[in-house]
Amino acid sequence: MTEEFKLEYGQKILENTTRLLSRSKDTTYADYWNLALAHCLLSEDIAKVEALLLKSKAKNNVKFQGLIDDSSRYYGSIEKLPFHEMLGKKFIDLMETKVTPDKAEIGQNVTDSHIPAKQLNIDLKETIKTLSAKDQKYRSLSNFLQDQTLIEKQRTLDDANSEALYKICKKHGYPGISLVGSKFASNAAVIMTHTNKLEVFSTLFPYALKAYQNEDLSENIFILLVDRYHWRMDGKQIFGTQPGVPFYEENQIKEFKKRYLIDYQVK
């Protein structure tokens, strides 16, 4: 990654995350991660980067670890991550640091009081929780990236999860806020990002797009899904959620934002 690309990448992430936060009621683990990455790439204050990473971890430790695993897979190892390049052993120590879980992680800040109880599909919520557990069964292990057997076992589970998710979407639509509640609305999107076959991903993606357009899926999760989808298709991204992936040209980014984002569509 050249210095020029680092600066462009960092600025794009900071721009998109700041925009998201201006429209959001809460700061998620992904937001803190993205802010930390932006400041890291822009070579800003080390203490600020460390503080943001700890906030991301406190928001959701499991998903924080998932971000590290996905990033490590892309870069080739933990040692090649921008955070490790900046912080060195401090980054490894930070990953092992125990943090007090944020209330949002244990559900105390996540309420669905605006959704009638009878509208939530409790059985579907339990199914999504089961699929999410399978999604992390081997992926959450510390030696996952170094063990090809574990990787293959996880791929098999991912294929089964993708098939199950397609059946759910075909029957119910995307399992978003109105069906499974705010706390679990992002789970299907995370499962979707781990779909092995692009044609299956392409079949699932429109369900998530419709959910976002109906405000049934948060924008910060949706743009992560969009970037992962375009990375798989073209090897490029729009919003800066995928570590080290090149961006489309600026005029293409504007067109994609008009296509996908609600506030760009109404301008």
Short mmCIF file of C-alpha atoms in Angstrom, two decimals:
data_model
loop_
_atom_site.label_atom_id
_atom_site.label_comp_id
_atom_site.label_asym_id
_atom_site.label_seq_id
_atom_site.Cartn_x
_atom_site.Cartn_y
_atom_site.Cartn_z
CA MET A 1 0.00 0.00 0.00
CA THR A 2 1.62 3.24 -1.17
CA GLU A 3 1.63 6.37 0.97
CA GLU A 4 -0.60 8.07 -1.61
CA PHE A 5 -3.15 5.24 -1.42
CA LYS A 6 -3.02 5.26 2.40
CA LEU A 7 -3.93 8.94 2.45
CA GLU A 8 -6.75 8.51 -0.07
CA TYR A 9 -8.04 5.46 1.76
CA GLY A 10 -7.88 7.15 5.16
CA GLN A 11 -9.64 10.28 3.92
CA LYS A 12 -12.43 8.25 2.25
CA ILE A 13 -13.04 6.23 5.42
CA LEU A 14 -13.08 9.36 7.59
CA GLU A 15 -15.46 11.14 5.19
CA ASN A 16 -17.93 8.24 5.03
CA THR A 17 -17.83 7.43 8.74
CA THR A 18 -18.32 11.08 9.72
CA ARG A 19 -21.29 11.24 7.36
CA LEU A 20 -22.80 8.10 8.87
CA LEU A 21 -22.38 9.35 12.42
CA SER A 22 -24.11 12.62 11.56
CA ARG A 23 -27.23 10.57 10.74
CA SER A 24 -26.96 7.90 13.42
CA LYS A 25 -28.21 7.76 17.01
CA ASP A 26 -25.43 5.43 18.11
CA THR A 27 -21.77 4.76 17.36
CA THR A 28 -21.19 1.09 16.51
CA TYR A 29 -18.13 -1.14 16.84
CA ALA A 30 -17.64 -0.74 13.07
CA ASP A 31 -17.74 3.07 13.34
CA TYR A 32 -15.03 3.09 16.01
CA TRP A 33 -12.97 0.63 13.97
CA ASN A 34 -13.28 2.77 10.85
CA LEU A 35 -12.35 5.95 12.71
CA ALA A 36 -9.33 4.17 14.19
CA LEU A 37 -8.29 2.91 10.76
CA ALA A 38 -8.71 6.35 9.18
CA HIS A 39 -6.55 8.02 11.84
CA CYS A 40 -4.01 5.20 11.54
CA LEU A 41 -3.72 5.55 7.76
CA LEU A 42 -3.47 9.33 8.09
CA SER A 43 -0.62 8.78 10.59
CA GLU A 44 -2.34 10.69 13.35
CA ASP A 45 -2.08 10.43 17.15
CA ILE A 46 -1.25 6.86 18.28
CA ALA A 47 -3.14 7.34 21.56
CA LYS A 48 -6.28 8.31 19.63
CA VAL A 49 -6.02 5.17 17.48
CA GLU A 50 -5.59 2.96 20.56
CA ALA A 51 -8.57 4.60 22.31
CA LEU A 52 -10.82 4.12 19.28
CA LEU A 53 -9.83 0.46 18.93
CA LEU A 54 -10.64 -0.17 22.59
CA LYS A 55 -14.04 1.48 22.11
CA SER A 56 -14.70 -0.77 19.13
CA LYS A 57 -13.76 -3.81 21.18
CA ALA A 58 -15.96 -2.69 24.09
CA LYS A 59 -18.93 -2.24 21.75
CA ASN A 60 -18.78 -5.82 20.47
CA ASN A 61 -15.74 -7.95 21.21
CA VAL A 62 -16.82 -10.86 18.99
CA LYS A 63 -17.40 -8.70 15.93
CA PHE A 64 -14.26 -6.70 16.69
CA GLN A 65 -12.30 -9.96 16.50
CA GLY A 66 -14.13 -10.76 13.29
CA LEU A 67 -12.87 -7.49 11.77
CA ILE A 68 -9.32 -8.41 12.75
CA ASP A 69 -9.69 -11.89 11.24
CA ASP A 70 -11.14 -10.56 7.97
CA SER A 71 -8.46 -7.87 7.73
CA SER A 72 -5.68 -10.33 8.53
CA ARG A 73 -6.97 -12.67 5.85
CA TYR A 74 -6.84 -9.85 3.31
CA TYR A 75 -3.40 -8.56 4.27
CA GLY A 76 -1.95 -12.05 4.78
CA SER A 77 -1.27 -11.82 8.52
CA ILE A 78 -1.92 -9.74 11.61
CA GLU A 79 1.62 -8.35 11.37
CA LYS A 80 0.79 -6.74 8.01
CA LEU A 81 -2.25 -4.82 9.29
CA PRO A 82 -1.88 -1.00 9.33
CA PHE A 83 -2.63 -1.08 13.07
CA HIS A 84 0.25 -3.47 13.70
CA GLU A 85 2.55 -1.38 11.53
CA MET A 86 1.73 1.66 13.65
CA LEU A 87 1.43 0.10 17.11
CA GLY A 88 3.61 -3.02 16.90
CA LYS A 89 3.33 -5.23 19.99
CA LYS A 90 0.91 -2.71 21.52
CA PHE A 91 -1.67 -3.89 18.99
CA ILE A 92 -1.26 -7.53 20.04
CA ASP A 93 -1.50 -6.46 23.70
CA LEU A 94 -4.61 -4.42 22.89
CA MET A 95 -6.31 -7.47 21.34
CA GLU A 96 -5.74 -9.35 24.59
CA THR A 97 -6.80 -6.44 26.82
CA LYS A 98 -9.98 -7.10 28.77
CA VAL A 99 -12.57 -4.39 28.38
CA THR A 100 -15.87 -3.66 30.08
CA PRO A 101 -18.59 -4.49 27.52
CA ASP A 102 -20.57 -1.52 26.32
CA LYS A 103 -24.24 -1.66 27.31
CA ALA A 104 -25.17 -1.92 23.64
CA GLU A 105 -23.25 -5.18 23.34
CA ILE A 106 -25.28 -6.90 26.03
CA GLY A 107 -28.52 -5.48 24.70
CA GLN A 108 -29.28 -2.87 27.34
CA ASN A 109 -29.17 0.01 24.89
CA VAL A 110 -30.88 -1.82 22.05
CA THR A 111 -34.65 -1.56 22.28
CA ASP A 112 -37.43 -2.49 19.91
CA SER A 113 -40.16 -0.69 21.80
CA HIS A 114 -41.31 0.94 18.55
CA ILE A 115 -42.03 -2.51 17.07
CA PRO A 116 -45.20 -4.30 18.24
CA ALA A 117 -44.23 -7.52 20.03
CA LYS A 118 -46.49 -9.61 17.79
CA GLN A 119 -44.66 -8.32 14.71
CA LEU A 120 -41.28 -9.79 15.69
CA ASN A 121 -40.78 -13.33 14.44
CA ILE A 122 -39.32 -15.09 17.48
CA ASP A 123 -38.71 -18.38 15.68
CA LEU A 124 -36.89 -16.57 12.89
CA LYS A 125 -34.79 -14.66 15.41
CA GLU A 126 -33.70 -17.95 16.99
CA THR A 127 -32.87 -19.35 13.54
CA ILE A 128 -30.70 -16.32 12.76
CA LYS A 129 -28.93 -16.70 16.11
CA THR A 130 -28.20 -20.34 15.24
CA LEU A 131 -26.84 -19.41 11.80
CA SER A 132 -24.67 -16.71 13.39
CA ALA A 133 -23.20 -19.23 15.82
CA LYS A 134 -22.30 -21.46 12.86
CA ASP A 135 -20.84 -18.44 11.06
CA GLN A 136 -18.38 -17.97 13.93
CA LYS A 137 -17.86 -21.63 14.94
CA TYR A 138 -14.33 -21.93 13.54
CA ARG A 139 -13.81 -18.33 12.43
CA SER A 140 -13.67 -17.19 16.07
CA LEU A 141 -10.82 -19.56 16.98
CA SER A 142 -7.44 -17.91 17.52
CA ASN A 143 -5.65 -20.28 15.10
CA PHE A 144 -8.33 -20.14 12.39
CA LEU A 145 -6.24 -18.34 9.77
CA GLN A 146 -3.31 -20.69 10.25
CA ASP A 147 -5.26 -23.95 10.04
CA GLN A 148 -6.45 -24.95 6.56
CA THR A 149 -8.61 -27.73 8.00
CA LEU A 150 -10.56 -25.22 10.09
CA ILE A 151 -10.89 -22.92 7.08
CA GLU A 152 -12.38 -25.74 4.99
CA LYS A 153 -14.77 -26.73 7.78
CA GLN A 154 -15.92 -23.11 8.05
CA ARG A 155 -16.40 -22.90 4.27
CA THR A 156 -18.72 -25.91 4.45
CA LEU A 157 -20.75 -24.22 7.20
CA ASP A 158 -20.79 -20.96 5.21
CA ASP A 159 -22.22 -22.77 2.17
CA ALA A 160 -24.99 -24.29 4.31
CA ASN A 161 -25.66 -20.91 5.95
CA SER A 162 -25.96 -19.21 2.55
CA GLU A 163 -28.49 -21.78 1.39
CA ALA A 164 -30.49 -21.41 4.61
CA LEU A 165 -30.38 -17.60 4.37
CA TYR A 166 -31.65 -17.69 0.79
CA LYS A 167 -34.65 -19.78 1.86
CA ILE A 168 -35.34 -17.29 4.67
CA CYS A 169 -35.11 -14.27 2.37
CA LYS A 170 -37.30 -15.92 -0.26
CA LYS A 171 -39.98 -16.63 2.36
CA HIS A 172 -39.77 -13.59 4.65
CA GLY A 173 -37.54 -11.05 2.93
CA TYR A 174 -34.34 -9.89 4.63
CA PRO A 175 -34.52 -10.69 8.39
CA GLY A 176 -34.14 -7.10 9.50
CA ILE A 177 -35.27 -4.86 12.35
CA SER A 178 -39.00 -5.44 11.84
CA LEU A 179 -38.64 -9.23 11.90
CA VAL A 180 -35.83 -10.02 14.35
CA GLY A 181 -35.27 -6.72 16.18
CA SER A 182 -32.45 -4.16 16.18
CA LYS A 183 -29.97 -6.36 18.01
CA PHE A 184 -30.01 -9.13 15.37
CA ALA A 185 -30.79 -7.14 12.21
CA SER A 186 -27.15 -7.08 11.10
CA ASN A 187 -26.54 -10.81 11.58
CA ALA A 188 -27.82 -11.88 8.18
CA ALA A 189 -25.63 -9.24 6.49
CA VAL A 190 -22.54 -10.61 8.25
CA ILE A 191 -23.47 -14.13 7.15
CA MET A 192 -23.97 -12.80 3.63
CA THR A 193 -20.45 -11.34 3.52
CA HIS A 194 -19.08 -14.84 4.12
CA THR A 195 -20.93 -16.36 1.15
CA ASN A 196 -18.40 -18.34 -0.90
CA LYS A 197 -20.15 -18.29 -4.28
CA LEU A 198 -20.55 -14.92 -5.98
CA GLU A 199 -23.73 -16.01 -7.77
CA VAL A 200 -25.32 -16.79 -4.39
CA PHE A 201 -24.15 -13.44 -3.00
CA SER A 202 -25.66 -11.73 -6.06
CA THR A 203 -28.99 -13.46 -5.36
CA LEU A 204 -29.00 -12.44 -1.68
CA PHE A 205 -27.80 -8.84 -2.09
CA PRO A 206 -31.10 -7.38 -3.46
CA TYR A 207 -32.92 -8.52 -0.32
CA ALA A 208 -30.49 -6.50 1.83
CA LEU A 209 -30.80 -3.50 -0.50
CA LYS A 210 -34.59 -3.54 -0.18
CA ALA A 211 -34.31 -3.85 3.61
CA TYR A 212 -32.01 -0.82 3.78
CA GLN A 213 -34.32 1.20 1.51
CA ASN A 214 -37.20 0.32 3.85
CA GLU A 215 -35.07 1.38 6.87
CA ASP A 216 -35.02 -2.24 8.04
CA LEU A 217 -31.20 -2.43 7.95
CA SER A 218 -28.81 0.24 9.26
CA GLU A 219 -26.71 2.15 6.77
CA ASN A 220 -23.37 1.40 8.42
CA ILE A 221 -23.97 -2.35 7.97
CA PHE A 222 -25.41 -1.91 4.49
CA ILE A 223 -22.40 -0.02 3.12
CA LEU A 224 -20.08 -2.73 4.46
CA LEU A 225 -22.17 -5.23 2.52
CA VAL A 226 -22.08 -3.05 -0.62
CA ASP A 227 -18.30 -2.75 -0.50
CA ARG A 228 -17.88 -6.48 0.05
CA TYR A 229 -20.23 -7.17 -2.88
CA HIS A 230 -18.38 -4.87 -5.26
CA TRP A 231 -15.01 -6.14 -4.09
CA ARG A 232 -16.13 -9.66 -4.99
CA MET A 233 -17.46 -8.49 -8.38
CA ASP A 234 -14.88 -5.94 -9.53
CA GLY A 235 -12.08 -5.93 -6.96
CA LYS A 236 -13.00 -2.35 -6.01
CA GLN A 237 -14.99 -0.55 -3.31
CA ILE A 238 -17.08 2.58 -2.81
CA PHE A 239 -17.09 3.52 0.88
CA GLY A 240 -13.76 2.34 2.30
CA THR A 241 -14.92 -0.50 4.56
CA GLN A 242 -12.64 -3.14 2.98
CA PRO A 243 -8.98 -2.89 4.06
CA GLY A 244 -6.57 -2.25 1.21
CA VAL A 245 -9.14 -2.64 -1.60
CA PRO A 246 -8.83 -0.04 -4.40
CA PHE A 247 -11.59 2.52 -4.94
CA TYR A 248 -13.65 3.14 -8.05
CA GLU A 249 -13.07 6.42 -9.88
CA GLU A 250 -14.69 9.44 -8.20
CA ASN A 251 -17.41 9.81 -10.86
CA GLN A 252 -18.29 6.11 -10.46
CA ILE A 253 -18.46 6.48 -6.66
CA LYS A 254 -20.95 9.35 -7.02
CA GLU A 255 -23.16 7.24 -9.30
CA PHE A 256 -23.05 4.26 -6.94
CA LYS A 257 -23.97 6.47 -3.99
CA LYS A 258 -26.96 7.78 -5.95
CA ARG A 259 -27.95 4.20 -6.72
CA TYR A 260 -27.66 2.89 -3.18
CA LEU A 261 -27.94 5.60 -0.53
CA ILE A 262 -31.29 7.03 0.54
CA ASP A 263 -30.13 10.58 1.22
CA TYR A 264 -28.34 10.79 -2.15
CA GLN A 265 -31.49 9.60 -3.94
CA VAL A 266 -33.61 12.42 -2.52
CA LYS A 267 -31.20 15.22 -3.39
#
